PDB file of C-alpha atoms in Angstrom:
ATOM      1  CA  ASP A1353       3.498   8.631  15.304  1.00 60.00           C
ATOM      2  CA  GLY A1354       2.393   5.444  13.878  1.00 68.00           C
ATOM      3  CA  GLY A1355       3.416   4.085  11.035  1.00 93.00           C
ATOM      4  CA  ILE A1356       5.942   0.854  10.109  1.00 96.00           C
ATOM      5  CA  THR A1357       8.703   1.094  10.234  1.00 97.00           C
ATOM      6  CA  GLN A1358      11.639  -1.394   8.596  1.00 97.00           C
ATOM      7  CA  SER A1359      15.475  -1.645   9.294  1.00 95.00           C
ATOM      8  CA  PRO A1360      17.794  -1.910   7.912  1.00 95.00           C
ATOM      9  CA  LYS A1361      17.432   0.163   4.805  1.00 95.00           C
ATOM     10  CA  TYR A1362      20.008  -1.344   2.989  1.00 95.00           C
ATOM     11  CA  LEU A1363      21.379  -4.618   3.842  1.00 94.00           C
ATOM     12  CA  PHE A1364      24.761  -6.773   1.950  1.00 92.00           C
ATOM     13  CA  ARG A1365      24.837 -10.280   2.457  1.00 89.00           C
ATOM     14  CA  LYS A1366      27.546 -12.789   1.383  1.00 89.00           C
ATOM     15  CA  GLU A1367      27.622 -15.654   0.303  1.00 86.00           C
ATOM     16  CA  GLY A1368      25.663 -18.611   2.467  1.00 87.00           C
ATOM     17  CA  GLN A1369      24.930 -16.198   5.292  1.00 90.00           C
ATOM     18  CA  ASN A1370      21.286 -16.222   6.870  1.00 93.00           C
ATOM     19  CA  VAL A1371      20.099 -12.158   7.461  1.00 95.00           C
ATOM     20  CA  THR A1372      17.060 -10.879   9.088  1.00 96.00           C
ATOM     21  CA  LEU A1373      14.945  -7.857   8.157  1.00 97.00           C
ATOM     22  CA  SER A1374      13.124  -6.179  11.178  1.00 98.00           C
ATOM     23  CA  CYS A1375       9.489  -5.147  10.334  1.00 98.00           C
ATOM     24  CA  GLU A1376       7.901  -2.886  13.410  1.00 98.00           C
ATOM     25  CA  GLN A1377       4.554  -1.724  13.234  1.00 97.00           C
ATOM     26  CA  ASN A1378       2.179   0.444  16.062  1.00 96.00           C
ATOM     27  CA  LEU A1379      -0.559   0.755  14.111  1.00 94.00           C
ATOM     28  CA  ASN A1380      -2.466  -1.901  16.306  1.00 93.00           C
ATOM     29  CA  HIS A1381      -2.624  -4.145  12.960  1.00 92.00           C
ATOM     30  CA  ASP A1382      -3.731  -7.708  13.156  1.00 91.00           C
ATOM     31  CA  ALA A1383      -2.561  -9.034  10.083  1.00 91.00           C
ATOM     32  CA  MET A1384       1.434  -8.405   8.735  1.00 94.00           C
ATOM     33  CA  TYR A1385       3.317  -9.552   5.410  1.00 95.00           C
ATOM     34  CA  TRP A1386       6.519  -9.519   3.564  1.00 97.00           C
ATOM     35  CA  TYR A1387       6.920  -8.629  -0.151  1.00 97.00           C
ATOM     36  CA  ARG A1388       9.731  -9.256  -2.362  1.00 96.00           C
ATOM     37  CA  GLN A1389       9.969  -6.607  -5.559  1.00 95.00           C
ATOM     38  CA  ASP A1390      12.178  -7.447  -8.512  1.00 92.00           C
ATOM     39  CA  PRO A1391      12.272  -5.238 -11.165  1.00 83.00           C
ATOM     40  CA  GLY A1392       9.331  -5.076 -13.704  1.00 74.00           C
ATOM     41  CA  GLN A1393       7.663  -8.077 -11.742  1.00 78.00           C
ATOM     42  CA  GLY A1394       5.770  -6.345  -9.304  1.00 84.00           C
ATOM     43  CA  LEU A1395       5.032  -7.926  -5.371  1.00 92.00           C
ATOM     44  CA  ARG A1396       5.204 -11.200  -5.344  1.00 93.00           C
ATOM     45  CA  LEU A1397       3.530 -12.534  -1.121  1.00 92.00           C
ATOM     46  CA  ILE A1398       6.703 -14.328   1.100  1.00 96.00           C
ATOM     47  CA  TYR A1399       4.644 -14.899   3.999  1.00 96.00           C
ATOM     48  CA  TYR A1400       1.740 -13.841   5.982  1.00 93.00           C
ATOM     49  CA  SER A1401       0.420 -13.754   9.355  1.00 94.00           C
ATOM     50  CA  GLN A1402      -3.588 -13.177  10.174  1.00 89.00           C
ATOM     51  CA  ILE A1403      -2.651 -12.991  14.004  1.00 90.00           C
ATOM     52  CA  VAL A1404       0.249 -13.394  16.635  1.00 94.00           C
ATOM     53  CA  ASN A1405       1.941 -17.157  16.889  1.00 95.00           C
ATOM     54  CA  ASP A1406       0.802 -18.055  13.771  1.00 94.00           C
ATOM     55  CA  PHE A1407       1.772 -17.167  10.145  1.00 95.00           C
ATOM     56  CA  GLN A1408       1.771 -19.419   6.417  1.00 92.00           C
ATOM     57  CA  LYS A1409       3.807 -19.283   3.009  1.00 94.00           C
ATOM     58  CA  GLY A1410       2.911 -17.034   0.152  1.00 91.00           C
ATOM     59  CA  ASP A1411       3.730 -17.287  -3.347  1.00 90.00           C
ATOM     60  CA  ILE A1412       7.382 -17.563  -3.212  1.00 94.00           C
ATOM     61  CA  ALA A1413       8.510 -18.659   0.988  1.00 96.00           C
ATOM     62  CA  GLU A1414      11.471 -20.872  -0.442  1.00 96.00           C
ATOM     63  CA  GLY A1415      14.886 -20.005   1.389  1.00 96.00           C
ATOM     64  CA  TYR A1416      12.508 -17.320   3.416  1.00 97.00           C
ATOM     65  CA  SER A1417      11.566 -17.407   6.978  1.00 97.00           C
ATOM     66  CA  VAL A1418       9.390 -15.637   9.732  1.00 98.00           C
ATOM     67  CA  SER A1419       8.073 -15.098  13.111  1.00 97.00           C
ATOM     68  CA  ARG A1420       4.977 -13.835  14.831  1.00 97.00           C
ATOM     69  CA  GLU A1421       6.395 -13.942  18.868  1.00 97.00           C
ATOM     70  CA  LYS A1422       4.980 -10.062  19.121  1.00 97.00           C
ATOM     71  CA  LYS A1423       2.026  -8.600  17.743  1.00 96.00           C
ATOM     72  CA  GLU A1424       4.436  -5.328  16.488  1.00 97.00           C
ATOM     73  CA  SER A1425       7.060  -7.332  14.912  1.00 98.00           C
ATOM     74  CA  PHE A1426       7.223  -9.949  12.326  1.00 98.00           C
ATOM     75  CA  PRO A1427      11.048 -10.509  11.324  1.00 98.00           C
ATOM     76  CA  LEU A1428      11.849 -12.039   7.570  1.00 98.00           C
ATOM     77  CA  THR A1429      15.317 -14.116   8.166  1.00 97.00           C
ATOM     78  CA  VAL A1430      16.295 -14.228   4.403  1.00 96.00           C
ATOM     79  CA  THR A1431      18.604 -18.137   4.434  1.00 94.00           C
ATOM     80  CA  SER A1432      21.017 -19.706   2.389  1.00 89.00           C
ATOM     81  CA  ALA A1433      18.617 -21.365   0.882  1.00 87.00           C
ATOM     82  CA  GLN A1434      17.636 -18.338  -0.646  1.00 88.00           C
ATOM     83  CA  LYS A1435      19.341 -18.665  -4.416  1.00 87.00           C
ATOM     84  CA  ASN A1436      18.384 -15.305  -5.626  1.00 90.00           C
ATOM     85  CA  PRO A1437      18.230 -12.890  -2.785  1.00 93.00           C
ATOM     86  CA  THR A1438      18.601  -9.337  -4.423  1.00 94.00           C
ATOM     87  CA  ALA A1439      15.775  -7.866  -4.254  1.00 96.00           C
ATOM     88  CA  PHE A1440      14.438  -5.272  -2.347  1.00 97.00           C
ATOM     89  CA  TYR A1441      11.783  -6.541   0.813  1.00 98.00           C
ATOM     90  CA  LEU A1442       8.652  -4.312   1.662  1.00 98.00           C
ATOM     91  CA  CYS A1443       6.889  -4.961   4.856  1.00 98.00           C
ATOM     92  CA  ALA A1444       2.837  -4.401   5.478  1.00 96.00           C
ATOM     93  CA  SER A1445       0.376  -4.652   7.776  1.00 94.00           C
ATOM     94  CA  SER A1446      -3.370  -4.212   7.582  1.00 91.00           C
ATOM     95  CA  PRO A1447      -5.780  -3.735  10.437  1.00 87.00           C
ATOM     96  CA  ASP A1448      -7.455  -7.215   9.678  1.00 75.00           C
ATOM     97  CA  PRO A1449      -7.429  -9.283   6.704  1.00 66.00           C
ATOM     98  CA  GLY A1450     -11.079 -11.339   7.533  1.00 65.00           C
ATOM     99  CA  LEU A1451     -12.756  -8.095   6.397  1.00 63.00           C
ATOM    100  CA  ALA A1452     -12.872  -6.814   2.744  1.00 57.00           C
ATOM    101  CA  GLY A1453     -13.011  -3.400   1.705  1.00 60.00           C
ATOM    102  CA  ILE A1454     -11.136  -0.966   3.716  1.00 62.00           C
ATOM    103  CA  SER A1455     -10.016  -2.614   6.646  1.00 64.00           C
ATOM    104  CA  ASN A1456      -8.069  -4.582   4.872  1.00 80.00           C
ATOM    105  CA  THR A1457      -6.141  -1.758   3.651  1.00 88.00           C
ATOM    106  CA  GLN A1458      -2.348  -2.580   3.789  1.00 91.00           C
ATOM    107  CA  TYR A1459      -0.020   0.173   4.887  1.00 94.00           C
ATOM    108  CA  PHE A1460       3.937  -0.518   3.656  1.00 97.00           C
ATOM    109  CA  GLY A1461       7.188   0.405   5.319  1.00 97.00           C
ATOM    110  CA  PRO A1462       9.686   1.980   3.496  1.00 97.00           C
ATOM    111  CA  GLY A1463      11.677  -1.103   2.910  1.00 97.00           C
ATOM    112  CA  THR A1464      14.998  -2.787   3.263  1.00 97.00           C
ATOM    113  CA  ARG A1465      17.081  -3.391   0.220  1.00 96.00           C
ATOM    114  CA  LEU A1466      19.341  -6.329   0.164  1.00 95.00           C
ATOM    115  CA  THR A1467      22.277  -6.952  -2.196  1.00 94.00           C
ATOM    116  CA  VAL A1468      23.839 -10.825  -1.639  1.00 90.00           C
ATOM    117  CA  LEU A1469      28.015  -9.956  -2.269  1.00 85.00           C
TER     118      LEU A1469
ATOM    119  CA  SER B1253      -5.165 -17.081  -8.713  1.00 56.00           C
ATOM    120  CA  GLN B1254      -5.835 -13.639  -9.675  1.00 61.00           C
ATOM    121  CA  GLU B1255      -3.824 -12.119 -12.491  1.00 83.00           C
ATOM    122  CA  LEU B1256      -3.753  -8.075 -12.754  1.00 91.00           C
ATOM    123  CA  GLU B1257      -2.391  -6.479 -15.966  1.00 94.00           C
ATOM    124  CA  GLN B1258      -1.187  -2.863 -15.619  1.00 95.00           C
ATOM    125  CA  SER B1259      -1.307  -0.792 -18.768  1.00 96.00           C
ATOM    126  CA  PRO B1260       0.602   1.002 -20.307  1.00 96.00           C
ATOM    127  CA  GLN B1261       3.836  -0.144 -18.923  1.00 95.00           C
ATOM    128  CA  SER B1262       6.048   3.352 -18.804  1.00 96.00           C
ATOM    129  CA  LEU B1263       4.493   6.501 -20.181  1.00 97.00           C
ATOM    130  CA  ILE B1264       5.782   9.847 -20.326  1.00 98.00           C
ATOM    131  CA  VAL B1265       3.414  12.908 -20.024  1.00 97.00           C
ATOM    132  CA  GLN B1266       4.147  17.052 -20.629  1.00 98.00           C
ATOM    133  CA  GLU B1267       3.328  18.714 -17.114  1.00 98.00           C
ATOM    134  CA  GLY B1268      -0.132  19.628 -17.498  1.00 97.00           C
ATOM    135  CA  LYS B1269      -1.276  17.017 -19.472  1.00 98.00           C
ATOM    136  CA  ASN B1270      -3.702  14.400 -18.307  1.00 98.00           C
ATOM    137  CA  LEU B1271      -2.955  10.310 -18.425  1.00 98.00           C
ATOM    138  CA  THR B1272      -4.889   7.126 -17.130  1.00 98.00           C
ATOM    139  CA  ILE B1273      -3.073   3.810 -16.317  1.00 98.00           C
ATOM    140  CA  ASN B1274      -5.414   0.204 -16.637  1.00 98.00           C
ATOM    141  CA  CYS B1275      -5.365  -2.690 -14.306  1.00 96.00           C
ATOM    142  CA  THR B1276      -7.354  -5.380 -15.981  1.00 95.00           C
ATOM    143  CA  SER B1277      -8.119  -8.978 -13.832  1.00 91.00           C
ATOM    144  CA  SER B1278      -9.003 -12.253 -14.788  1.00 85.00           C
ATOM    145  CA  LYS B1279     -11.291 -12.697 -11.681  1.00 85.00           C
ATOM    146  CA  THR B1280     -14.042 -10.892 -10.294  1.00 84.00           C
ATOM    147  CA  LEU B1281     -12.467  -7.798  -8.536  1.00 83.00           C
ATOM    148  CA  TYR B1282     -13.894  -7.848  -4.571  1.00 80.00           C
ATOM    149  CA  GLY B1283     -11.329  -4.543  -3.137  1.00 86.00           C
ATOM    150  CA  LEU B1284      -8.940  -2.811  -6.010  1.00 91.00           C
ATOM    151  CA  TYR B1285      -6.420  -0.787  -4.030  1.00 94.00           C
ATOM    152  CA  TRP B1286      -4.493   1.981  -6.115  1.00 97.00           C
ATOM    153  CA  TYR B1287      -0.701   2.695  -4.867  1.00 97.00           C
ATOM    154  CA  LYS B1288       1.906   4.950  -5.619  1.00 97.00           C
ATOM    155  CA  GLN B1289       5.442   4.338  -5.079  1.00 96.00           C
ATOM    156  CA  LYS B1290       9.003   6.182  -5.660  1.00 94.00           C
ATOM    157  CA  TYR B1291      11.746   4.564  -6.468  1.00 89.00           C
ATOM    158  CA  GLY B1292      13.614   2.905  -3.619  1.00 90.00           C
ATOM    159  CA  GLU B1293      10.539   3.292  -1.126  1.00 94.00           C
ATOM    160  CA  GLY B1294       7.829   2.181  -0.252  1.00 95.00           C
ATOM    161  CA  LEU B1295       4.019   1.842  -1.231  1.00 96.00           C
ATOM    162  CA  ILE B1296       1.832   5.028  -0.481  1.00 96.00           C
ATOM    163  CA  PHE B1297      -2.258   3.883  -0.262  1.00 96.00           C
ATOM    164  CA  LEU B1298      -4.305   6.193  -2.256  1.00 96.00           C
ATOM    165  CA  MET B1299      -7.721   4.749  -3.014  1.00 94.00           C
ATOM    166  CA  MET B1300      -9.585   1.294  -2.417  1.00 93.00           C
ATOM    167  CA  LEU B1301     -12.479   0.746  -4.861  1.00 93.00           C
ATOM    168  CA  GLN B1302     -15.291  -2.014  -3.787  1.00 88.00           C
ATOM    169  CA  LYS B1303     -18.645  -1.996  -5.878  1.00 88.00           C
ATOM    170  CA  GLY B1304     -18.937  -1.793  -8.941  1.00 90.00           C
ATOM    171  CA  GLY B1305     -19.081   1.271 -11.114  1.00 92.00           C
ATOM    172  CA  GLU B1306     -17.720   3.448  -8.147  1.00 94.00           C
ATOM    173  CA  GLU B1307     -15.573   6.313  -8.178  1.00 96.00           C
ATOM    174  CA  LYS B1308     -12.977   7.626  -6.208  1.00 96.00           C
ATOM    175  CA  SER B1309     -10.809  11.383  -6.543  1.00 95.00           C
ATOM    176  CA  HIS B1310      -8.365  12.357  -4.363  1.00 90.00           C
ATOM    177  CA  GLU B1311      -7.247  15.674  -5.624  1.00 90.00           C
ATOM    178  CA  LYS B1312      -6.589  15.919  -9.440  1.00 95.00           C
ATOM    179  CA  ILE B1313      -6.673  11.858  -8.659  1.00 97.00           C
ATOM    180  CA  THR B1314      -9.620   9.915  -9.741  1.00 98.00           C
ATOM    181  CA  ALA B1315     -10.040   5.564  -9.957  1.00 97.00           C
ATOM    182  CA  LYS B1316     -12.517   3.903 -10.882  1.00 97.00           C
ATOM    183  CA  LEU B1317     -14.353   0.886 -10.785  1.00 95.00           C
ATOM    184  CA  ASP B1318     -16.204  -1.026 -14.148  1.00 92.00           C
ATOM    185  CA  GLU B1319     -19.561  -1.838 -13.215  1.00 86.00           C
ATOM    186  CA  LYS B1320     -18.869  -5.978 -13.808  1.00 89.00           C
ATOM    187  CA  LYS B1321     -15.473  -5.404 -11.558  1.00 84.00           C
ATOM    188  CA  GLN B1322     -13.259  -6.544 -13.584  1.00 90.00           C
ATOM    189  CA  GLN B1323     -11.220  -3.543 -14.522  1.00 95.00           C
ATOM    190  CA  SER B1324     -10.227  -0.535 -12.920  1.00 96.00           C
ATOM    191  CA  SER B1325      -8.701   2.952 -14.134  1.00 97.00           C
ATOM    192  CA  LEU B1326      -7.233   5.286 -13.068  1.00 98.00           C
ATOM    193  CA  HIS B1327      -6.303   8.993 -14.222  1.00 98.00           C
ATOM    194  CA  ILE B1328      -4.469  11.472 -12.949  1.00 98.00           C
ATOM    195  CA  THR B1329      -5.917  15.401 -14.442  1.00 97.00           C
ATOM    196  CA  ALA B1330      -3.054  18.267 -15.351  1.00 97.00           C
ATOM    197  CA  SER B1331      -0.105  15.964 -14.203  1.00 97.00           C
ATOM    198  CA  GLN B1332       2.325  17.588 -12.225  1.00 97.00           C
ATOM    199  CA  PRO B1333       5.938  16.480 -11.069  1.00 96.00           C
ATOM    200  CA  SER B1334       5.275  15.627  -7.821  1.00 96.00           C
ATOM    201  CA  HIS B1335       2.969  12.700  -9.891  1.00 97.00           C
ATOM    202  CA  ALA B1336       6.150  10.744 -11.076  1.00 97.00           C
ATOM    203  CA  GLY B1337       6.394   7.517  -9.800  1.00 97.00           C
ATOM    204  CA  ILE B1338       5.085   4.227  -9.966  1.00 96.00           C
ATOM    205  CA  TYR B1339       1.333   3.448  -9.864  1.00 97.00           C
ATOM    206  CA  LEU B1340       0.587  -0.211  -8.666  1.00 96.00           C
ATOM    207  CA  CYS B1341      -2.378  -1.405  -8.629  1.00 95.00           C
ATOM    208  CA  GLY B1342      -3.547  -4.434  -5.733  1.00 93.00           C
ATOM    209  CA  ALA B1343      -6.917  -6.677  -5.597  1.00 89.00           C
ATOM    210  CA  ASP B1344      -7.849  -9.434  -2.917  1.00 79.00           C
ATOM    211  CA  GLY B1345     -10.203 -12.014  -4.362  1.00 64.00           C
ATOM    212  CA  ALA B1346     -13.100 -13.777  -2.915  1.00 59.00           C
ATOM    213  CA  ASP B1347     -11.239 -16.314  -1.385  1.00 62.00           C
ATOM    214  CA  SER B1348      -8.141 -14.856  -1.011  1.00 60.00           C
ATOM    215  CA  TRP B1349      -8.782 -12.231   1.466  1.00 60.00           C
ATOM    216  CA  GLY B1350      -5.160 -10.528   3.366  1.00 62.00           C
ATOM    217  CA  LYS B1351      -3.370 -11.772   0.310  1.00 74.00           C
ATOM    218  CA  PHE B1352      -3.376  -9.541  -2.612  1.00 82.00           C
ATOM    219  CA  GLN B1353      -2.297  -9.973  -5.763  1.00 87.00           C
ATOM    220  CA  PHE B1354      -0.240  -7.024  -7.790  1.00 91.00           C
ATOM    221  CA  GLY B1355       0.150  -6.129 -11.232  1.00 93.00           C
ATOM    222  CA  ALA B1356       3.606  -4.913 -12.279  1.00 93.00           C
ATOM    223  CA  GLY B1357       3.245  -1.159 -12.101  1.00 94.00           C
ATOM    224  CA  THR B1358       3.184   1.787 -14.158  1.00 96.00           C
ATOM    225  CA  GLN B1359       6.630   3.946 -14.075  1.00 96.00           C
ATOM    226  CA  VAL B1360       5.011   7.671 -15.053  1.00 97.00           C
ATOM    227  CA  VAL B1361       7.199  10.587 -15.658  1.00 98.00           C
ATOM    228  CA  VAL B1362       6.239  13.772 -16.149  1.00 97.00           C
ATOM    229  CA  THR B1363       8.594  16.345 -18.614  1.00 96.00           C
ATOM    230  CA  PRO B1364       8.710  20.245 -18.399  1.00 94.00           C
TER     231      PRO B1364
END
């Protein structure tokens, strides 16, 4: 059963703590992405990776870090430097970001809701 | 960066009625993607448009991209409760393939 999984579904963090959100895909996609969704603001890109061992900052990378050691995995760490981390986090993947068209379609995981206590 | 404006922000439609959502870009669209989201869940891919004047349909949902490739519409015919949710448009531009910009979304409520 192919797809993208994210864990946990709900995550609570205390002030000053780092937390890591998991994202795994078995679609054999090259590219993976992390988005943050806030009410009324749509999705904003945090980081993206087009290939293993390489990643680029998105529009709101401050306070976040990522790694891409395996093609299947793209974990996101929310650090204590992120001042307002409470949000819904979505991971996505696409077959080949270098080609326009259908092969660039991004497929999303179910999301992780992070709440800072 | 490319800005995507969606309208309306929300709408309430009676079951069986039609509805239309618009997505307008400040730049030429090289790929326009429509997604649906239930609250608290991930995005489900609906359709992708790439060519000016292109139109695609799936079940009761039709998406169109205008000839100038700066505006897209999503039309639902004879809405059903299953059509309720948030609809988002996403796009990649010529200089940012792989980096999507998303509209803020349109919340659709279907009443009996």
